[in-house]
Amino acid sequence: MASDGWEPAAFKGRVDEVLHRFVAQEADRFAAIDPLLSPVAERLEAAVADGKRLRAAFCYWGWRAVGQPDGDALLRAAASMELVHAAAVAHDDLIDDSPLRHGRPTAHVALRGAVRGRPLAAGAARSLAMLVGDLLMALAGQLFATSGLPAAYLARARPLWWVMARELVAGECLEILRTGAGPDTTASLKVIRYKTAKYTVEQPLLIGGALAGAGARLREGYSAYGLSLGEAFQLRDDLLGLFGDPEHTGKASVDDLRGHRPTALLAETWRLAGDDERELLRALLGRQDPGDEDLETVREVMRGVGAPDRIEGMISARVEAALDALSELDVPAHAAAALSALAHSAAVRRS
């Protein structure tokens, strides 16, 4: 970067350049195996076309906060976090049967064209999407390992990749196992922590710190900051899922309603609701074809019991906790300023 000042747009541009070039090369190699693979290769490139690049940013600043300098090798290592996210998104969209991501068809929807007219076409498209997610995760490891950082640095961080993968899969499994079960805020927050908070903020920070040789005290601070902020990020996502503008979120607003997902927003609504509101929710949650009227009814129930305000309060408390943890860390001023700015941008957003 040109300076130590945090320039999110410039950073995003640098990460985009790394991702687009790397994935385009790998997609070409994949498609060269057989022309039939071209639609699948296209989904690899589509998977990294958009994104806020927050996970790369947290990895980058996990390194910089130790006092290490900017560099191209670091940027490639940090960009690998975005491929982990792309893999998780591909699998998550498949599990949730989500039709849209960033306003465009998700992988399992887009790939229907590649198998149209064939037996069990819908299942075949879903299988292809699953394999896209698998390949993206493999590419994440490849980009990290070939980033250009010294082997000794990479060796310090490699065990954290195993932790990240284990916790991410555990969180996704917990969400599946909790879906349709009785709403429970504590259980929902555990899903949030493992499915999103850890791999979005905490683990990228810790991986960046491990690459740079961060000490135990700094790593503890990263976790305190990262877990609180990661939970705030997902709580905001839950609010946007039902109350956000699809033009900004790029997702269908009925997804959480149709899937009866175990969000903290739903759990708090249930906890605060009376018998009449609960009866109404029972009739609407999990409905396979909810319409705009159903969505607005659920929103009215949530507003009526004050659930969105409760979630806003939970977000604010977690951002404050993250910033408190950050204030205790002995890091360069430019790193503290960047991590503070990232805390606000992660929790206060429209998409």
mmCIF file of C-alpha atoms in Angstrom:
data_model
loop_
_atom_site.group_PDB
_atom_site.id
_atom_site.type_symbol
_atom_site.label_atom_id
_atom_site.label_comp_id
_atom_site.label_asym_id
_atom_site.label_seq_id
_atom_site.Cartn_x
_atom_site.Cartn_y
_atom_site.Cartn_z
ATOM 1 C CA MET A 1 0.000 0.000 0.000
ATOM 2 C CA ALA A 2 1.045 3.550 -0.570
ATOM 3 C CA SER A 3 0.864 4.376 3.127
ATOM 4 C CA ASP A 4 0.010 2.912 6.495
ATOM 5 C CA GLY A 5 -3.410 4.572 6.358
ATOM 6 C CA TRP A 6 -6.266 2.107 5.928
ATOM 7 C CA GLU A 7 -7.644 2.406 2.416
ATOM 8 C CA PRO A 8 -10.346 -0.294 2.114
ATOM 9 C CA ALA A 9 -11.079 0.270 -1.589
ATOM 10 C CA ALA A 10 -7.401 0.083 -2.520
ATOM 11 C CA PHE A 11 -6.923 -3.054 -0.448
ATOM 12 C CA LYS A 12 -10.003 -4.690 -1.989
ATOM 13 C CA GLY A 13 -8.643 -3.892 -5.445
ATOM 14 C CA ARG A 14 -5.341 -5.573 -4.660
ATOM 15 C CA VAL A 15 -7.051 -8.682 -3.275
ATOM 16 C CA ASP A 16 -9.423 -8.821 -6.244
ATOM 17 C CA GLU A 17 -6.480 -8.720 -8.624
ATOM 18 C CA VAL A 18 -4.775 -11.636 -6.866
ATOM 19 C CA LEU A 19 -7.942 -13.716 -6.686
ATOM 20 C CA HIS A 20 -9.131 -13.075 -10.215
ATOM 21 C CA ARG A 21 -5.744 -13.869 -11.745
ATOM 22 C CA PHE A 22 -5.139 -16.993 -9.651
ATOM 23 C CA VAL A 23 -8.625 -18.457 -10.079
ATOM 24 C CA ALA A 24 -8.718 -17.654 -13.810
ATOM 25 C CA GLN A 25 -5.484 -19.593 -14.288
ATOM 26 C CA GLU A 26 -6.770 -22.546 -12.279
ATOM 27 C CA ALA A 27 -10.132 -22.468 -14.065
ATOM 28 C CA ASP A 28 -8.343 -22.603 -17.422
ATOM 29 C CA ARG A 29 -6.284 -25.591 -16.299
ATOM 30 C CA PHE A 30 -9.429 -27.303 -15.038
ATOM 31 C CA ALA A 31 -11.390 -26.678 -18.253
ATOM 32 C CA ALA A 32 -8.437 -27.867 -20.360
ATOM 33 C CA ILE A 33 -9.033 -31.387 -19.066
ATOM 34 C CA ASP A 34 -12.249 -31.627 -21.080
ATOM 35 C CA PRO A 35 -14.543 -29.088 -22.802
ATOM 36 C CA LEU A 36 -17.485 -30.444 -20.789
ATOM 37 C CA LEU A 37 -15.929 -28.902 -17.680
ATOM 38 C CA SER A 38 -16.205 -25.320 -18.939
ATOM 39 C CA PRO A 39 -19.478 -24.501 -17.075
ATOM 40 C CA VAL A 40 -17.933 -25.741 -13.839
ATOM 41 C CA ALA A 41 -14.782 -23.711 -14.442
ATOM 42 C CA GLU A 42 -16.963 -20.649 -14.988
ATOM 43 C CA ARG A 43 -18.483 -21.122 -11.523
ATOM 44 C CA LEU A 44 -14.999 -21.045 -9.994
ATOM 45 C CA GLU A 45 -14.442 -17.589 -11.441
ATOM 46 C CA ALA A 46 -17.947 -16.452 -10.532
ATOM 47 C CA ALA A 47 -17.314 -17.492 -6.929
ATOM 48 C CA VAL A 48 -14.644 -14.800 -6.488
ATOM 49 C CA ALA A 49 -16.198 -12.103 -8.662
ATOM 50 C CA ASP A 50 -17.620 -10.169 -5.703
ATOM 51 C CA GLY A 51 -17.006 -9.655 -2.019
ATOM 52 C CA LYS A 52 -16.040 -7.168 0.659
ATOM 53 C CA ARG A 53 -12.731 -9.017 1.270
ATOM 54 C CA LEU A 54 -13.072 -8.678 5.032
ATOM 55 C CA ARG A 55 -11.462 -12.031 5.746
ATOM 56 C CA ALA A 56 -8.390 -11.120 3.737
ATOM 57 C CA ALA A 57 -8.281 -7.794 5.567
ATOM 58 C CA PHE A 58 -8.330 -9.423 8.987
ATOM 59 C CA CYS A 59 -5.531 -11.806 7.996
ATOM 60 C CA TYR A 60 -3.531 -8.895 6.595
ATOM 61 C CA TRP A 61 -3.905 -6.848 9.763
ATOM 62 C CA GLY A 62 -3.201 -9.871 11.942
ATOM 63 C CA TRP A 63 0.238 -9.762 10.323
ATOM 64 C CA ARG A 64 0.675 -5.988 10.251
ATOM 65 C CA ALA A 65 -0.343 -5.568 13.925
ATOM 66 C CA VAL A 66 2.740 -7.592 14.889
ATOM 67 C CA GLY A 67 4.815 -4.892 13.222
ATOM 68 C CA GLN A 68 5.470 -6.709 9.954
ATOM 69 C CA PRO A 69 5.471 -4.808 6.643
ATOM 70 C CA ASP A 70 3.140 -4.961 3.679
ATOM 71 C CA GLY A 71 4.144 -7.258 0.822
ATOM 72 C CA ASP A 72 2.871 -9.177 -2.181
ATOM 73 C CA ALA A 73 3.470 -12.589 -0.589
ATOM 74 C CA LEU A 74 1.456 -11.552 2.456
ATOM 75 C CA LEU A 75 -1.351 -10.338 0.194
ATOM 76 C CA ARG A 76 -1.553 -13.717 -1.562
ATOM 77 C CA ALA A 77 -1.659 -15.520 1.779
ATOM 78 C CA ALA A 78 -4.394 -13.183 3.000
ATOM 79 C CA ALA A 79 -6.365 -13.600 -0.242
ATOM 80 C CA SER A 80 -6.553 -17.341 0.397
ATOM 81 C CA MET A 81 -9.017 -16.563 3.200
ATOM 82 C CA GLU A 82 -11.442 -15.373 0.523
ATOM 83 C CA LEU A 83 -11.271 -18.747 -1.198
ATOM 84 C CA VAL A 84 -12.171 -20.414 2.104
ATOM 85 C CA HIS A 85 -15.165 -18.092 2.202
ATOM 86 C CA ALA A 86 -16.079 -18.834 -1.420
ATOM 87 C CA ALA A 87 -16.009 -22.563 -0.652
ATOM 88 C CA ALA A 88 -18.167 -22.088 2.438
ATOM 89 C CA VAL A 89 -20.647 -19.987 0.463
ATOM 90 C CA ALA A 90 -20.917 -22.600 -2.307
ATOM 91 C CA HIS A 91 -21.703 -25.292 0.242
ATOM 92 C CA ASP A 92 -23.980 -23.065 2.323
ATOM 93 C CA ASP A 93 -26.056 -22.001 -0.687
ATOM 94 C CA LEU A 94 -26.429 -25.643 -1.626
ATOM 95 C CA ILE A 95 -27.451 -26.721 1.880
ATOM 96 C CA ASP A 96 -29.918 -23.844 2.196
ATOM 97 C CA ASP A 97 -31.143 -24.172 -1.402
ATOM 98 C CA SER A 98 -30.608 -20.431 -1.819
ATOM 99 C CA PRO A 99 -31.384 -19.184 -5.339
ATOM 100 C CA LEU A 100 -29.397 -15.927 -5.245
ATOM 101 C CA ARG A 101 -26.031 -14.625 -4.093
ATOM 102 C CA HIS A 102 -24.873 -11.087 -4.908
ATOM 103 C CA GLY A 103 -28.038 -10.778 -6.983
ATOM 104 C CA ARG A 104 -27.022 -13.608 -9.328
ATOM 105 C CA PRO A 105 -27.973 -17.307 -9.479
ATOM 106 C CA THR A 106 -26.095 -19.495 -7.030
ATOM 107 C CA ALA A 107 -23.873 -22.309 -8.323
ATOM 108 C CA HIS A 108 -26.430 -25.103 -8.112
ATOM 109 C CA VAL A 109 -28.964 -22.943 -9.972
ATOM 110 C CA ALA A 110 -26.527 -21.703 -12.629
ATOM 111 C CA LEU A 111 -25.246 -25.216 -13.306
ATOM 112 C CA ARG A 112 -28.685 -26.551 -14.236
ATOM 113 C CA GLY A 113 -27.995 -25.363 -17.754
ATOM 114 C CA ALA A 114 -24.997 -27.698 -18.021
ATOM 115 C CA VAL A 115 -27.152 -30.779 -17.349
ATOM 116 C CA ARG A 116 -30.492 -29.665 -18.811
ATOM 117 C CA GLY A 117 -32.482 -32.513 -20.359
ATOM 118 C CA ARG A 118 -30.470 -35.213 -18.636
ATOM 119 C CA PRO A 119 -31.804 -37.726 -16.086
ATOM 120 C CA LEU A 120 -31.971 -36.353 -12.530
ATOM 121 C CA ALA A 121 -30.733 -32.982 -13.787
ATOM 122 C CA ALA A 122 -31.498 -31.027 -10.597
ATOM 123 C CA GLY A 123 -29.525 -33.500 -8.481
ATOM 124 C CA ALA A 124 -26.664 -33.471 -10.965
ATOM 125 C CA ALA A 125 -26.473 -29.658 -10.798
ATOM 126 C CA ARG A 126 -26.378 -29.816 -7.012
ATOM 127 C CA SER A 127 -23.584 -32.394 -7.154
ATOM 128 C CA LEU A 128 -21.570 -30.177 -9.481
ATOM 129 C CA ALA A 129 -22.046 -27.221 -7.107
ATOM 130 C CA MET A 130 -20.821 -29.321 -4.192
ATOM 131 C CA LEU A 131 -17.675 -30.167 -6.142
ATOM 132 C CA VAL A 132 -17.143 -26.489 -6.983
ATOM 133 C CA GLY A 133 -17.087 -25.808 -3.241
ATOM 134 C CA ASP A 134 -14.647 -28.658 -2.658
ATOM 135 C CA LEU A 135 -12.314 -27.390 -5.366
ATOM 136 C CA LEU A 136 -12.430 -23.833 -4.023
ATOM 137 C CA MET A 137 -11.296 -25.082 -0.615
ATOM 138 C CA ALA A 138 -8.427 -26.972 -2.239
ATOM 139 C CA LEU A 139 -7.461 -23.835 -4.156
ATOM 140 C CA ALA A 140 -7.454 -21.870 -0.902
ATOM 141 C CA GLY A 141 -4.796 -24.175 0.477
ATOM 142 C CA GLN A 142 -2.822 -23.989 -2.754
ATOM 143 C CA LEU A 143 -2.797 -20.181 -2.831
ATOM 144 C CA PHE A 144 -1.715 -20.041 0.798
ATOM 145 C CA ALA A 145 1.051 -22.629 0.376
ATOM 146 C CA THR A 146 2.421 -20.954 -2.767
ATOM 147 C CA SER A 147 2.054 -17.385 -1.485
ATOM 148 C CA GLY A 148 5.806 -16.851 -1.401
ATOM 149 C CA LEU A 149 6.128 -16.455 2.360
ATOM 150 C CA PRO A 150 8.978 -18.408 3.968
ATOM 151 C CA ALA A 151 8.230 -22.052 4.711
ATOM 152 C CA ALA A 152 8.907 -21.524 8.419
ATOM 153 C CA TYR A 153 6.248 -18.811 8.555
ATOM 154 C CA LEU A 154 3.708 -20.992 6.772
ATOM 155 C CA ALA A 155 4.467 -23.883 9.121
ATOM 156 C CA ARG A 156 3.526 -21.720 12.124
ATOM 157 C CA ALA A 157 0.093 -21.062 10.660
ATOM 158 C CA ARG A 158 -0.703 -24.444 9.122
ATOM 159 C CA PRO A 159 -2.237 -25.989 12.288
ATOM 160 C CA LEU A 160 -4.707 -23.111 12.427
ATOM 161 C CA TRP A 161 -6.038 -24.107 9.015
ATOM 162 C CA TRP A 162 -7.040 -27.466 10.444
ATOM 163 C CA VAL A 163 -8.781 -25.755 13.354
ATOM 164 C CA MET A 164 -10.565 -23.366 10.982
ATOM 165 C CA ALA A 165 -11.830 -26.195 8.770
ATOM 166 C CA ARG A 166 -12.997 -28.291 11.726
ATOM 167 C CA GLU A 167 -14.868 -25.417 13.344
ATOM 168 C CA LEU A 168 -16.425 -24.215 10.091
ATOM 169 C CA VAL A 169 -17.798 -27.676 9.289
ATOM 170 C CA ALA A 170 -18.953 -28.093 12.892
ATOM 171 C CA GLY A 171 -20.871 -24.821 12.679
ATOM 172 C CA GLU A 172 -22.545 -25.801 9.414
ATOM 173 C CA CYS A 173 -23.477 -29.188 10.886
ATOM 174 C CA LEU A 174 -24.880 -27.527 14.001
ATOM 175 C CA GLU A 175 -27.041 -25.252 11.872
ATOM 176 C CA ILE A 176 -28.431 -28.235 9.972
ATOM 177 C CA LEU A 177 -29.084 -30.154 13.177
ATOM 178 C CA ARG A 178 -30.720 -27.133 14.844
ATOM 179 C CA THR A 179 -32.912 -26.201 11.848
ATOM 180 C CA GLY A 180 -36.568 -26.733 12.677
ATOM 181 C CA ALA A 181 -35.820 -27.373 16.355
ATOM 182 C CA GLY A 182 -37.218 -25.257 19.176
ATOM 183 C CA PRO A 183 -35.827 -21.703 18.995
ATOM 184 C CA ASP A 184 -33.062 -21.166 21.537
ATOM 185 C CA THR A 185 -30.919 -18.030 21.631
ATOM 186 C CA THR A 186 -27.960 -19.684 23.340
ATOM 187 C CA ALA A 187 -27.914 -22.486 20.772
ATOM 188 C CA SER A 188 -28.263 -19.981 17.926
ATOM 189 C CA LEU A 189 -25.310 -17.971 19.194
ATOM 190 C CA LYS A 190 -23.221 -21.141 19.287
ATOM 191 C CA VAL A 191 -24.086 -21.804 15.642
ATOM 192 C CA ILE A 192 -23.108 -18.221 14.811
ATOM 193 C CA ARG A 193 -19.793 -18.549 16.618
ATOM 194 C CA TYR A 194 -18.702 -21.712 14.845
ATOM 195 C CA LYS A 195 -20.301 -21.255 11.439
ATOM 196 C CA THR A 196 -19.325 -17.629 10.876
ATOM 197 C CA ALA A 197 -17.570 -15.703 13.646
ATOM 198 C CA LYS A 198 -14.472 -17.844 13.839
ATOM 199 C CA TYR A 199 -13.641 -18.153 10.152
ATOM 200 C CA THR A 200 -14.698 -14.591 9.337
ATOM 201 C CA VAL A 201 -12.642 -12.692 11.915
ATOM 202 C CA GLU A 202 -10.884 -14.730 14.596
ATOM 203 C CA GLN A 203 -9.101 -17.353 12.502
ATOM 204 C CA PRO A 204 -7.928 -14.977 9.739
ATOM 205 C CA LEU A 205 -6.488 -12.705 12.450
ATOM 206 C CA LEU A 206 -4.817 -15.624 14.200
ATOM 207 C CA ILE A 207 -3.434 -16.994 10.932
ATOM 208 C CA GLY A 208 -2.005 -13.593 10.023
ATOM 209 C CA GLY A 209 -0.563 -13.313 13.514
ATOM 210 C CA ALA A 210 0.933 -16.808 13.384
ATOM 211 C CA LEU A 211 2.586 -16.040 10.061
ATOM 212 C CA ALA A 212 4.165 -12.991 11.683
ATOM 213 C CA GLY A 213 5.163 -14.753 14.910
ATOM 214 C CA ALA A 214 2.633 -13.102 17.238
ATOM 215 C CA GLY A 215 3.052 -13.800 20.950
ATOM 216 C CA ALA A 216 0.514 -15.419 23.256
ATOM 217 C CA ARG A 217 -0.834 -12.125 24.641
ATOM 218 C CA LEU A 218 -1.537 -10.734 21.196
ATOM 219 C CA ARG A 219 -3.159 -13.982 20.070
ATOM 220 C CA GLU A 220 -5.467 -13.877 23.097
ATOM 221 C CA GLY A 221 -6.430 -10.323 22.190
ATOM 222 C CA TYR A 222 -7.097 -11.336 18.603
ATOM 223 C CA SER A 223 -9.509 -14.006 19.809
ATOM 224 C CA ALA A 224 -11.317 -11.644 22.175
ATOM 225 C CA TYR A 225 -11.697 -9.042 19.428
ATOM 226 C CA GLY A 226 -12.419 -11.567 16.693
ATOM 227 C CA LEU A 227 -15.094 -13.642 18.389
ATOM 228 C CA SER A 228 -17.090 -10.629 19.531
ATOM 229 C CA LEU A 229 -16.865 -8.913 16.168
ATOM 230 C CA GLY A 230 -17.551 -12.106 14.228
ATOM 231 C CA GLU A 231 -20.754 -12.651 16.184
ATOM 232 C CA ALA A 232 -21.792 -9.041 15.560
ATOM 233 C CA PHE A 233 -21.159 -9.578 11.845
ATOM 234 C CA GLN A 234 -23.471 -12.582 11.666
ATOM 235 C CA LEU A 235 -26.158 -10.998 13.835
ATOM 236 C CA ARG A 236 -26.186 -8.114 11.351
ATOM 237 C CA ASP A 237 -26.441 -10.656 8.553
ATOM 238 C CA ASP A 238 -29.478 -12.228 10.230
ATOM 239 C CA LEU A 239 -31.198 -8.849 10.454
ATOM 240 C CA LEU A 240 -30.383 -8.068 6.835
ATOM 241 C CA GLY A 241 -31.668 -11.486 5.821
ATOM 242 C CA LEU A 242 -35.217 -10.556 6.828
ATOM 243 C CA PHE A 243 -35.225 -6.760 6.898
ATOM 244 C CA GLY A 244 -32.578 -5.844 4.324
ATOM 245 C CA ASP A 245 -33.205 -4.643 0.797
ATOM 246 C CA PRO A 246 -32.502 -7.473 -1.689
ATOM 247 C CA GLU A 247 -31.099 -4.815 -4.035
ATOM 248 C CA HIS A 248 -28.288 -4.342 -1.513
ATOM 249 C CA THR A 249 -28.019 -7.801 0.062
ATOM 250 C CA GLY A 250 -28.223 -9.690 -3.230
ATOM 251 C CA LYS A 251 -30.168 -12.444 -1.466
ATOM 252 C CA ALA A 252 -33.808 -13.499 -1.336
ATOM 253 C CA SER A 253 -35.473 -12.095 1.810
ATOM 254 C CA VAL A 254 -37.571 -15.234 2.324
ATOM 255 C CA ASP A 255 -34.603 -17.628 2.610
ATOM 256 C CA ASP A 256 -34.424 -17.651 6.421
ATOM 257 C CA LEU A 257 -38.199 -17.880 6.677
ATOM 258 C CA ARG A 258 -38.506 -20.740 4.205
ATOM 259 C CA GLY A 259 -35.587 -22.609 5.752
ATOM 260 C CA HIS A 260 -36.743 -22.072 9.367
ATOM 261 C CA ARG A 261 -33.110 -21.382 10.159
ATOM 262 C CA PRO A 262 -31.972 -21.230 13.778
ATOM 263 C CA THR A 263 -31.115 -17.523 13.821
ATOM 264 C CA ALA A 264 -30.825 -15.502 17.011
ATOM 265 C CA LEU A 265 -33.418 -13.126 15.532
ATOM 266 C CA LEU A 266 -35.982 -15.903 15.349
ATOM 267 C CA ALA A 267 -35.019 -17.242 18.773
ATOM 268 C CA GLU A 268 -35.422 -13.821 20.388
ATOM 269 C CA THR A 269 -38.739 -13.327 18.590
ATOM 270 C CA TRP A 270 -39.992 -16.640 19.945
ATOM 271 C CA ARG A 271 -38.772 -15.893 23.456
ATOM 272 C CA LEU A 272 -40.530 -12.530 23.536
ATOM 273 C CA ALA A 273 -43.711 -13.617 21.721
ATOM 274 C CA GLY A 274 -47.025 -14.461 23.309
ATOM 275 C CA ASP A 275 -49.197 -17.472 22.474
ATOM 276 C CA ASP A 276 -50.945 -15.760 19.560
ATOM 277 C CA GLU A 277 -47.691 -14.643 17.936
ATOM 278 C CA ARG A 278 -46.166 -18.096 18.383
ATOM 279 C CA GLU A 279 -49.164 -19.730 16.729
ATOM 280 C CA LEU A 280 -48.756 -17.388 13.780
ATOM 281 C CA LEU A 281 -45.047 -18.143 13.538
ATOM 282 C CA ARG A 282 -45.700 -21.890 13.613
ATOM 283 C CA ALA A 283 -47.947 -21.520 10.590
ATOM 284 C CA LEU A 284 -45.399 -19.542 8.595
ATOM 285 C CA LEU A 285 -41.943 -20.861 9.481
ATOM 286 C CA GLY A 286 -40.683 -23.522 7.116
ATOM 287 C CA ARG A 287 -43.385 -22.874 4.525
ATOM 288 C CA GLN A 288 -41.897 -23.861 1.180
ATOM 289 C CA ASP A 289 -43.436 -21.076 -0.858
ATOM 290 C CA PRO A 290 -43.722 -18.018 1.415
ATOM 291 C CA GLY A 291 -44.954 -14.885 -0.299
ATOM 292 C CA ASP A 292 -44.459 -11.202 0.357
ATOM 293 C CA GLU A 293 -47.469 -11.129 2.683
ATOM 294 C CA ASP A 294 -46.036 -13.979 4.764
ATOM 295 C CA LEU A 295 -42.704 -12.191 4.990
ATOM 296 C CA GLU A 296 -44.327 -8.953 6.085
ATOM 297 C CA THR A 297 -46.414 -10.797 8.691
ATOM 298 C CA VAL A 298 -43.273 -12.277 10.241
ATOM 299 C CA ARG A 299 -41.616 -8.861 10.169
ATOM 300 C CA GLU A 300 -44.621 -7.332 11.952
ATOM 301 C CA VAL A 301 -44.471 -9.996 14.667
ATOM 302 C CA MET A 302 -40.749 -9.391 15.121
ATOM 303 C CA ARG A 303 -41.164 -5.631 15.314
ATOM 304 C CA GLY A 304 -44.142 -5.982 17.628
ATOM 305 C CA VAL A 305 -42.199 -7.940 20.236
ATOM 306 C CA GLY A 306 -39.067 -5.794 19.832
ATOM 307 C CA ALA A 307 -36.812 -8.580 18.527
ATOM 308 C CA PRO A 308 -34.913 -6.451 15.967
ATOM 309 C CA ASP A 309 -34.082 -3.932 18.700
ATOM 310 C CA ARG A 310 -32.814 -6.777 20.882
ATOM 311 C CA ILE A 311 -30.519 -7.959 18.094
ATOM 312 C CA GLU A 312 -29.296 -4.389 17.513
ATOM 313 C CA GLY A 313 -28.432 -4.242 21.192
ATOM 314 C CA MET A 314 -26.532 -7.529 20.947
ATOM 315 C CA ILE A 315 -24.605 -6.206 17.940
ATOM 316 C CA SER A 316 -23.681 -2.965 19.731
ATOM 317 C CA ALA A 317 -22.550 -4.845 22.839
ATOM 318 C CA ARG A 318 -20.305 -7.121 20.794
ATOM 319 C CA VAL A 319 -18.763 -4.307 18.798
ATOM 320 C CA GLU A 320 -18.046 -2.486 22.056
ATOM 321 C CA ALA A 321 -16.463 -5.642 23.496
ATOM 322 C CA ALA A 322 -14.321 -6.036 20.372
ATOM 323 C CA LEU A 323 -13.134 -2.433 20.551
ATOM 324 C CA ASP A 324 -12.418 -2.794 24.270
ATOM 325 C CA ALA A 325 -10.267 -5.843 23.535
ATOM 326 C CA LEU A 326 -8.503 -3.926 20.768
ATOM 327 C CA SER A 327 -7.749 -1.029 23.106
ATOM 328 C CA GLU A 328 -5.853 -3.415 25.389
ATOM 329 C CA LEU A 329 -3.506 -4.572 22.659
ATOM 330 C CA ASP A 330 -0.014 -3.187 22.202
ATOM 331 C CA VAL A 331 -0.089 -2.758 18.423
ATOM 332 C CA PRO A 332 1.051 0.000 16.044
ATOM 333 C CA ALA A 333 -1.324 2.943 15.796
ATOM 334 C CA HIS A 334 -2.063 2.345 12.111
ATOM 335 C CA ALA A 335 -3.021 -1.275 12.849
ATOM 336 C CA ALA A 336 -5.299 -0.265 15.723
ATOM 337 C CA ALA A 337 -6.968 2.341 13.497
ATOM 338 C CA ALA A 338 -7.519 -0.172 10.706
ATOM 339 C CA LEU A 339 -8.958 -2.827 13.031
ATOM 340 C CA SER A 340 -11.248 -0.221 14.586
ATOM 341 C CA ALA A 341 -12.483 0.823 11.150
ATOM 342 C CA LEU A 342 -12.995 -2.812 10.177
ATOM 343 C CA ALA A 343 -15.082 -3.369 13.307
ATOM 344 C CA HIS A 344 -17.485 -0.638 12.279
ATOM 345 C CA SER A 345 -17.669 -1.656 8.625
ATOM 346 C CA ALA A 346 -18.313 -5.310 9.525
ATOM 347 C CA ALA A 347 -21.173 -4.551 11.901
ATOM 348 C CA VAL A 348 -22.768 -1.481 10.311
ATOM 349 C CA ARG A 349 -23.645 -2.289 6.712
ATOM 350 C CA ARG A 350 -26.485 -2.827 4.253
ATOM 351 C CA SER A 351 -25.179 -5.954 2.539
#
